[in-house]
XYZ file of C-alpha atoms in Angstrom:
528
model
C 105.021 -87.949 2.013
C 101.561 -85.702 1.292
C 101.572 -82.515 0.128
C 101.170 -80.130 2.730
C 104.576 -82.359 4.590
C 106.487 -82.302 0.757
C 105.533 -77.999 0.881
C 107.299 -76.837 4.774
C 110.867 -79.493 3.383
C 110.792 -78.148 0.699
C 110.596 -73.958 2.680
C 112.548 -76.400 5.559
C 116.006 -76.728 3.032
C 115.550 -74.242 0.193
C 118.747 -72.046 -0.008
C 118.913 -68.621 -1.553
C 121.121 -66.705 -2.194
C 119.699 -63.761 -2.811
C 123.092 -60.909 -4.619
C 123.436 -64.183 -6.613
C 119.865 -64.463 -6.879
C 120.582 -67.985 -7.064
C 118.593 -71.291 -5.493
C 119.437 -74.659 -4.532
C 117.191 -76.838 -3.860
C 117.629 -79.967 -1.887
C 114.310 -80.551 -0.680
C 114.167 -83.882 -3.242
C 116.828 -85.778 -1.564
C 116.003 -88.276 0.680
C 118.087 -88.153 3.888
C 116.648 -87.799 7.560
C 117.600 -85.494 10.015
C 119.090 -88.445 11.692
C 121.334 -88.705 8.407
C 122.148 -84.965 8.932
C 122.831 -85.091 12.101
C 125.673 -87.552 12.205
C 127.449 -85.928 8.879
C 127.563 -83.183 11.135
C 131.228 -83.844 12.359
C 132.812 -84.289 8.693
C 131.585 -80.863 7.363
C 133.428 -79.333 10.719
C 136.419 -80.879 10.557
C 136.135 -80.812 6.022
C 135.542 -76.461 7.175
C 138.815 -76.432 8.707
C 140.359 -78.505 6.039
C 138.600 -75.748 3.493
C 140.423 -73.361 5.721
C 143.471 -74.735 5.952
C 143.574 -74.847 1.777
C 142.227 -71.427 1.288
C 145.438 -70.220 3.573
C 148.008 -71.665 1.854
C 148.349 -75.121 3.150
C 150.317 -78.184 1.094
C 146.125 -79.563 0.058
C 148.430 -81.952 -2.467
C 151.081 -83.569 -0.551
C 151.227 -86.401 -3.157
C 152.741 -83.327 -5.766
C 153.572 -81.062 -2.318
C 151.475 -78.471 -3.515
C 149.133 -75.477 -2.772
C 145.918 -75.960 -4.214
C 145.759 -71.914 -5.217
C 142.274 -71.473 -7.273
C 140.141 -69.991 -4.569
C 142.477 -66.989 -5.116
C 142.339 -66.034 -8.747
C 138.554 -64.313 -7.745
C 139.803 -62.943 -4.682
C 143.981 -62.072 -5.077
C 143.289 -60.581 -1.323
C 143.620 -64.419 0.255
C 146.956 -65.735 -1.606
C 149.522 -66.803 0.773
C 151.686 -64.468 0.007
C 152.340 -60.837 -1.406
C 154.268 -62.247 -4.540
C 150.999 -64.332 -5.569
C 148.699 -61.953 -4.859
C 150.675 -59.625 -7.492
C 151.307 -62.333 -10.130
C 147.617 -62.510 -10.353
C 146.241 -58.999 -9.951
C 150.031 -58.344 -13.230
C 148.502 -61.536 -15.111
C 144.607 -60.202 -15.140
C 145.597 -57.078 -15.949
C 147.899 -58.398 -19.238
C 145.143 -60.049 -20.226
C 142.745 -57.365 -20.330
C 145.453 -54.878 -21.788
C 145.914 -57.734 -24.886
C 142.618 -58.394 -25.073
C 141.366 -55.050 -26.075
C 144.361 -54.078 -28.267
C 143.443 -57.956 -30.508
C 140.155 -56.180 -30.709
C 140.965 -52.314 -32.042
C 143.615 -53.529 -33.826
C 146.476 -52.585 -32.453
C 147.982 -56.063 -32.209
C 147.616 -57.478 -35.920
C 149.098 -60.540 -37.962
C 151.205 -59.228 -40.786
C 149.563 -59.875 -43.554
C 145.794 -58.556 -41.938
C 144.345 -56.255 -39.887
C 143.109 -57.606 -36.842
C 143.085 -61.420 -35.804
C 138.924 -62.966 -36.908
C 139.827 -66.254 -34.743
C 141.387 -68.656 -32.115
C 142.349 -71.518 -32.909
C 142.379 -72.699 -28.735
C 145.241 -76.066 -28.105
C 144.837 -77.489 -24.756
C 143.507 -81.250 -23.306
C 141.255 -81.131 -20.793
C 140.381 -79.083 -18.506
C 142.509 -76.492 -20.937
C 139.206 -76.967 -23.502
C 136.301 -78.530 -21.188
C 136.856 -74.563 -19.093
C 136.978 -72.704 -22.354
C 134.698 -74.467 -23.929
C 131.910 -74.199 -22.258
C 132.059 -70.463 -20.945
C 132.026 -69.737 -24.675
C 128.875 -71.944 -25.541
C 127.928 -70.456 -22.210
C 128.858 -66.860 -23.017
C 129.873 -65.573 -26.469
C 127.809 -63.186 -28.831
C 126.751 -64.165 -31.872
C 128.961 -62.401 -33.700
C 132.158 -62.280 -30.489
C 135.299 -60.060 -32.444
C 137.337 -63.145 -32.683
C 135.122 -66.906 -33.048
C 136.933 -69.814 -30.961
C 137.945 -73.193 -32.887
C 139.020 -75.894 -29.700
C 142.280 -78.393 -30.739
C 141.532 -80.544 -27.748
C 142.912 -84.326 -29.403
C 145.367 -85.372 -30.769
C 142.891 -87.012 -33.191
C 144.135 -86.052 -36.901
C 140.604 -86.285 -39.103
C 139.509 -83.211 -36.047
C 143.064 -81.328 -35.942
C 142.136 -81.243 -40.612
C 138.108 -80.374 -39.923
C 139.505 -78.084 -38.078
C 141.658 -76.424 -39.648
C 140.528 -77.225 -42.877
C 137.884 -74.168 -41.776
C 139.711 -72.305 -41.539
C 141.865 -72.320 -44.500
C 141.225 -69.528 -45.948
C 141.544 -67.672 -42.644
C 144.483 -68.683 -41.283
C 146.033 -65.962 -42.154
C 143.938 -63.956 -39.377
C 144.232 -66.645 -36.959
C 145.272 -65.953 -33.105
C 146.733 -69.724 -32.196
C 146.295 -70.135 -27.901
C 148.201 -73.035 -27.016
C 148.069 -74.110 -23.588
C 150.161 -76.290 -21.877
C 151.824 -76.470 -18.124
C 154.571 -78.253 -18.769
C 155.303 -77.872 -23.012
C 155.307 -82.027 -23.332
C 151.778 -83.024 -22.682
C 151.509 -85.504 -25.618
C 148.393 -83.161 -27.327
C 148.509 -80.057 -27.160
C 152.280 -80.786 -27.691
C 150.385 -82.464 -31.311
C 147.419 -80.037 -32.372
C 150.346 -76.896 -31.536
C 153.043 -78.987 -35.129
C 149.472 -79.537 -36.486
C 149.161 -76.093 -36.815
C 152.270 -75.247 -37.165
C 153.116 -76.785 -39.502
C 149.620 -76.331 -42.118
C 151.065 -72.203 -41.347
C 153.804 -72.929 -43.196
C 152.412 -74.289 -45.735
C 150.604 -70.928 -46.863
C 154.314 -69.964 -46.037
C 152.533 -67.464 -42.430
C 154.598 -66.448 -39.572
C 153.944 -68.694 -36.542
C 154.812 -66.629 -33.809
C 153.779 -63.370 -34.880
C 150.647 -65.370 -34.818
C 150.961 -67.648 -31.710
C 150.603 -67.022 -27.647
C 151.447 -69.498 -25.207
C 149.705 -70.090 -21.739
C 152.589 -72.166 -19.901
C 154.742 -72.530 -16.450
C 157.737 -69.712 -16.338
C 160.140 -71.256 -17.284
C 158.314 -74.369 -19.322
C 160.374 -75.864 -22.378
C 156.680 -74.156 -23.880
C 157.285 -70.657 -22.438
C 161.871 -70.939 -23.263
C 160.710 -72.046 -27.265
C 157.352 -69.059 -26.441
C 159.986 -66.420 -25.920
C 162.624 -67.423 -28.447
C 160.925 -67.232 -31.165
C 158.964 -64.144 -29.998
C 154.696 -65.229 -29.990
C 152.767 -62.720 -29.908
C 153.183 -63.333 -25.971
C 152.909 -65.282 -22.742
C 150.832 -65.428 -19.610
C 151.494 -68.387 -16.831
C 150.097 -70.993 -15.716
C 150.394 -72.215 -12.149
C 151.643 -74.774 -10.657
C 148.981 -74.016 -8.363
C 146.086 -74.379 -9.768
C 145.745 -77.352 -11.143
C 143.410 -77.633 -15.657
C 140.406 -78.440 -14.097
C 140.972 -75.801 -11.333
C 141.884 -73.500 -14.361
C 139.131 -71.484 -16.035
C 139.270 -68.260 -13.990
C 143.363 -68.392 -14.768
C 144.747 -67.401 -18.470
C 142.895 -70.129 -18.914
C 139.802 -69.527 -19.788
C 140.773 -65.827 -19.617
C 141.892 -64.702 -21.935
C 140.385 -67.355 -24.313
C 136.854 -65.353 -22.932
C 137.860 -62.435 -23.067
C 138.656 -63.083 -26.599
C 135.918 -63.527 -27.367
C 134.341 -60.567 -26.032
C 132.744 -62.149 -22.888
C 133.342 -60.084 -19.052
C 135.576 -61.776 -17.341
C 135.211 -59.306 -14.239
C 131.815 -60.089 -14.116
C 132.732 -63.906 -14.039
C 135.477 -63.578 -11.691
C 132.913 -61.529 -9.004
C 130.341 -64.066 -9.223
C 132.504 -66.373 -8.646
C 133.755 -64.806 -5.849
C 130.381 -64.754 -4.762
C 129.806 -67.915 -4.067
C 133.047 -67.998 -2.398
C 131.632 -66.028 0.223
C 128.708 -68.084 0.474
C 130.064 -71.683 0.425
C 132.688 -71.062 2.803
C 129.810 -70.480 5.754
C 131.136 -72.970 8.084
C 127.124 -74.246 8.338
C 125.759 -77.205 6.254
C 122.504 -75.793 6.211
C 123.412 -72.591 5.126
C 126.496 -73.162 2.563
C 125.114 -74.562 -0.638
C 128.659 -76.866 -1.464
C 127.877 -78.354 1.809
C 124.473 -79.062 0.463
C 125.861 -81.001 -2.308
C 128.309 -82.438 -0.719
C 126.191 -84.373 1.401
C 123.465 -84.241 -0.609
C 125.596 -86.485 -3.085
C 126.828 -88.200 -0.395
C 123.731 -89.154 1.201
C 123.000 -90.659 -2.695
C 125.432 -92.689 -2.394
C 126.892 -93.607 1.262
C 129.588 -92.517 0.558
C 131.291 -94.356 -2.408
C 129.552 -93.617 -5.344
C 126.860 -96.383 -5.961
C 125.366 -93.816 -7.681
C 125.628 -92.279 -11.287
C 124.905 -88.111 -11.086
C 123.082 -86.631 -13.581
C 123.450 -83.115 -14.952
C 120.328 -82.609 -16.896
C 120.635 -78.067 -17.703
C 117.016 -76.725 -19.078
C 119.370 -74.574 -21.654
C 120.629 -75.056 -24.712
C 123.606 -72.162 -24.125
C 124.378 -74.522 -20.550
C 124.921 -77.631 -22.893
C 129.031 -78.238 -22.256
C 128.531 -77.932 -18.589
C 128.154 -82.259 -17.906
C 131.105 -82.288 -18.848
C 132.560 -79.534 -18.133
C 131.869 -81.834 -14.525
C 132.159 -84.964 -15.443
C 135.614 -84.387 -14.982
C 135.550 -82.271 -12.666
C 133.856 -84.317 -10.823
C 135.742 -87.861 -11.542
C 139.309 -86.189 -11.999
C 138.998 -85.055 -8.768
C 137.012 -87.769 -6.685
C 137.480 -90.589 -8.942
C 140.779 -92.582 -6.150
C 141.323 -95.962 -6.028
C 143.566 -94.696 -2.495
C 142.684 -92.724 0.635
C 144.900 -90.150 1.638
C 145.650 -92.960 4.655
C 146.790 -95.711 1.931
C 143.671 -97.483 2.257
C 142.179 -98.692 -0.878
C 138.714 -97.389 -1.552
C 137.970 -96.687 -4.883
C 136.487 -93.982 -4.891
C 134.571 -91.610 -7.280
C 131.024 -90.456 -8.317
C 129.848 -91.012 -12.495
C 128.693 -88.031 -13.283
C 126.842 -88.080 -17.677
C 124.283 -85.568 -18.871
C 122.897 -83.503 -22.041
C 120.206 -81.292 -21.192
C 116.455 -80.938 -21.004
C 114.381 -80.664 -22.409
C 116.196 -83.387 -25.098
C 116.389 -85.620 -22.679
C 112.382 -86.054 -22.048
C 112.054 -88.042 -24.838
C 115.674 -89.584 -24.359
C 117.010 -91.253 -21.351
C 114.777 -89.760 -18.564
C 112.499 -93.203 -19.890
C 115.225 -95.631 -17.668
C 115.413 -92.628 -15.015
C 112.096 -93.036 -14.655
C 111.693 -96.388 -14.575
C 114.404 -97.920 -15.274
C 117.257 -98.832 -12.774
C 117.022 -96.731 -10.072
C 121.383 -96.325 -10.149
C 121.445 -92.060 -9.488
C 120.638 -89.708 -8.448
C 119.548 -86.116 -10.839
C 120.899 -82.372 -11.024
C 117.927 -79.954 -12.110
C 120.104 -76.496 -14.089
C 117.168 -74.659 -14.154
C 117.435 -70.882 -15.590
C 114.834 -68.958 -15.525
C 115.295 -66.156 -17.051
C 113.457 -67.848 -21.619
C 114.826 -64.692 -23.193
C 116.480 -60.986 -23.033
C 113.431 -60.786 -25.927
C 109.399 -61.100 -24.312
C 107.960 -64.120 -25.761
C 105.603 -65.007 -28.037
C 102.456 -67.017 -27.593
C 102.559 -70.651 -28.417
C 98.957 -71.535 -27.060
C 96.894 -69.220 -25.668
C 99.200 -67.889 -22.169
C 102.056 -70.054 -23.132
C 104.587 -69.585 -24.036
C 107.552 -72.358 -25.609
C 109.371 -71.189 -21.868
C 106.362 -72.696 -20.002
C 106.962 -75.648 -21.513
C 110.775 -76.206 -21.021
C 109.503 -75.038 -17.263
C 106.861 -77.427 -17.330
C 109.065 -79.794 -18.607
C 111.369 -79.037 -15.866
C 109.098 -79.283 -12.886
C 106.949 -81.871 -14.501
C 109.944 -84.730 -14.848
C 111.109 -83.437 -11.018
C 108.084 -84.834 -10.356
C 107.762 -88.031 -11.829
C 110.653 -88.521 -10.765
C 110.140 -88.807 -7.396
C 106.549 -89.879 -7.495
C 108.702 -93.426 -7.855
C 111.871 -92.211 -5.509
C 113.941 -91.145 -7.233
C 115.813 -88.258 -6.060
C 117.546 -84.908 -7.856
C 118.904 -81.601 -6.849
C 117.268 -78.249 -9.165
C 119.917 -75.310 -9.114
C 118.286 -72.477 -9.573
C 119.915 -69.571 -11.768
C 118.147 -65.978 -12.679
C 119.373 -65.461 -16.847
C 123.301 -67.737 -18.095
C 125.956 -64.238 -18.149
C 128.820 -63.819 -16.812
C 128.079 -63.079 -12.754
C 126.277 -66.769 -12.689
C 128.194 -68.464 -14.657
C 131.350 -68.011 -12.720
C 129.032 -68.262 -9.318
C 128.024 -71.791 -11.044
C 131.692 -72.792 -11.822
C 133.065 -71.408 -8.256
C 130.189 -73.394 -6.495
C 131.242 -77.163 -8.171
C 134.596 -76.452 -7.478
C 134.155 -76.009 -3.364
C 131.318 -79.081 -3.227
C 134.218 -81.303 -4.930
C 136.245 -80.164 -2.517
C 134.632 -80.614 0.906
C 133.314 -84.505 -1.247
C 136.726 -85.119 -1.141
C 137.495 -84.177 3.051
C 134.380 -86.083 3.667
C 135.999 -89.658 1.854
C 138.775 -88.313 3.153
C 140.818 -88.698 -0.592
C 142.502 -87.063 -2.649
C 141.306 -84.087 -4.698
C 144.263 -82.343 -6.915
C 145.611 -85.150 -7.839
C 145.134 -87.187 -11.623
C 147.292 -90.734 -10.954
C 145.249 -92.464 -13.280
C 145.445 -89.794 -16.263
C 149.969 -89.709 -15.199
C 149.028 -94.184 -15.439
C 147.802 -93.032 -19.014
C 149.771 -91.970 -20.064
C 153.103 -93.613 -19.163
C 152.043 -96.414 -20.485
C 150.803 -94.057 -23.683
C 154.846 -93.780 -24.035
C 155.660 -96.976 -23.822
C 153.509 -98.441 -26.277
C 155.266 -95.071 -29.364
C 158.620 -97.327 -28.168
C 157.757 -100.100 -29.150
C 156.737 -98.914 -32.046
C 160.007 -97.798 -32.419
C 161.147 -100.552 -31.830
C 158.996 -103.081 -34.282
C 159.737 -100.530 -36.858
C 163.154 -101.321 -36.499
C 162.684 -104.471 -36.340
C 161.359 -104.581 -39.559
C 163.424 -102.360 -41.765
C 166.791 -104.205 -40.133
C 165.353 -107.743 -41.197
C 164.336 -106.622 -43.994
C 162.057 -109.605 -44.870
C 158.929 -110.674 -43.128
C 158.272 -111.334 -40.233
C 155.217 -112.969 -38.147
C 154.429 -111.150 -34.884
C 156.187 -114.094 -33.188
C 159.635 -113.344 -34.319
C 159.103 -109.659 -34.327
C 158.404 -109.987 -30.235
C 160.774 -111.746 -30.376
C 163.992 -109.517 -31.614
C 162.443 -106.837 -30.506
C 162.798 -108.262 -27.299
C 158.654 -108.106 -26.124
C 157.619 -111.602 -25.673
C 155.119 -110.327 -23.354
C 153.617 -107.896 -25.879
C 152.594 -109.868 -28.609
C 149.066 -108.067 -28.945
C 150.425 -104.532 -28.891
C 152.693 -105.450 -30.970
C 149.881 -106.917 -33.014
C 147.229 -103.371 -32.395
C 150.985 -100.652 -33.230
C 151.044 -103.303 -36.828
C 147.530 -102.822 -37.563
C 147.724 -99.702 -37.231
C 150.773 -98.450 -38.541
C 149.875 -100.860 -42.210
C 145.961 -99.047 -41.959
C 147.996 -95.566 -42.854
C 150.501 -97.129 -45.371
C 153.275 -96.608 -42.340
C 156.199 -98.126 -42.681
C 154.861 -101.349 -43.165
C 152.207 -103.948 -44.618
C 150.947 -106.840 -43.574
C 149.721 -110.439 -44.936
C 148.283 -113.190 -43.688
C 144.351 -114.369 -42.170
C 142.948 -110.563 -40.547
C 140.702 -112.701 -38.336
C 143.866 -114.866 -37.152
C 145.926 -112.595 -36.056
C 148.572 -115.068 -35.135
C 148.849 -116.394 -38.696
C 149.834 -112.298 -39.924
C 153.691 -111.394 -41.462
C 154.943 -108.034 -41.837
C 157.557 -106.876 -43.036
C 158.553 -103.422 -43.541
C 158.026 -100.878 -46.576
């Protein structure tokens, strides 16, 4: 396509939202009019399905749940007056709590004010707040946030070590819908033990975000924690940033949460338009479908050209991959759907993997995230008439052109600046795009059976570990792996038993191992 035709295609397919000053360019995706026409019936149905979802239809049939994260930024959409009031009350409670913490009216027993936050969560309960903190927290926030988002002991130690002298002024936010998810539960117990070592009153520095009536909710209320906030069953973890999960930590950091909600609401309105060419989320879903033939045959590379948006690709990994990565469709057919997502930031990736993107395996499409404003203050010139921001913009444009010339497709999302309103809009845009794409390919974008399967498998390993240790303690003598497996009633799990024993021995817990470690079958284990 010559330059004149390409310029015309850019104008034909450019989406612009005046209120948000938001641009979406899909002109460098090589679909043609015939493809777009063929997709119209699918989109007509997807728009209908999305409207039903927002109206309160059971959109997650596996769990018999509604999907209502859209109501969080527009409570008038909630299907019942009770749900509407719950959303309004929760937001007001978050704002009141944050104001009282900032003023010192709510403070820890041994300090005049809280200085730090430990946020304990997993998946969307961590990735959303982390992304927003990186993107929007002021340089000197009223409370600095730290995350425990894994059950890695060394990682927990590192966070607690950094806060050891300020633990007495640290607010702990425990986030878990059920209260029983292992990673946040483990993190909370470790933090409680750290508080006990310093003789600190944990409940007087703790807040829970959890399901009403959950085990965590009961514990928090019984122990008189500072506050509890609801985690509704109609909000999935990966779409929870506009709930208390994301809004409470954001408000405590001094981020304008009403602006985030307003940006999301405005984008929601734009992405409800039942017209493919005038709906930015539909344009994204169309592009994703085209790139991967509706089967995820190409990966999505996300390149934000702004340091503060570094974590956006990680946030999108969960949102896109957990939502769309499904073995079965809604009819029970095996389809193996999904879109792999990865990315870092521009222009760092100019010197990392753009070489492969331009000349290597063409198994991807790219999404550039462009921010028009360089910085708040005027920029100094690096070269005559050129600033560092000009270089950044030039790298983006040059990479986009170089990729297109070598038949690599790309999408460009452009926002005026990184602020609460635009970040809220970006979150809402991709939430809707994922939902529409899920409808296009007929999968349930709102459950995660693979995650649940992993949890069950992990629980089975921990149960096997208990049996193995019990066998060794009862025998009181060295046993081979085969003998342990037989006595534990797990002859088909010798490799798992080996992995368990190796881990325990490496940490000087319960057992010792003897033998040739290069030949695992030769090993014997004995209880300590």
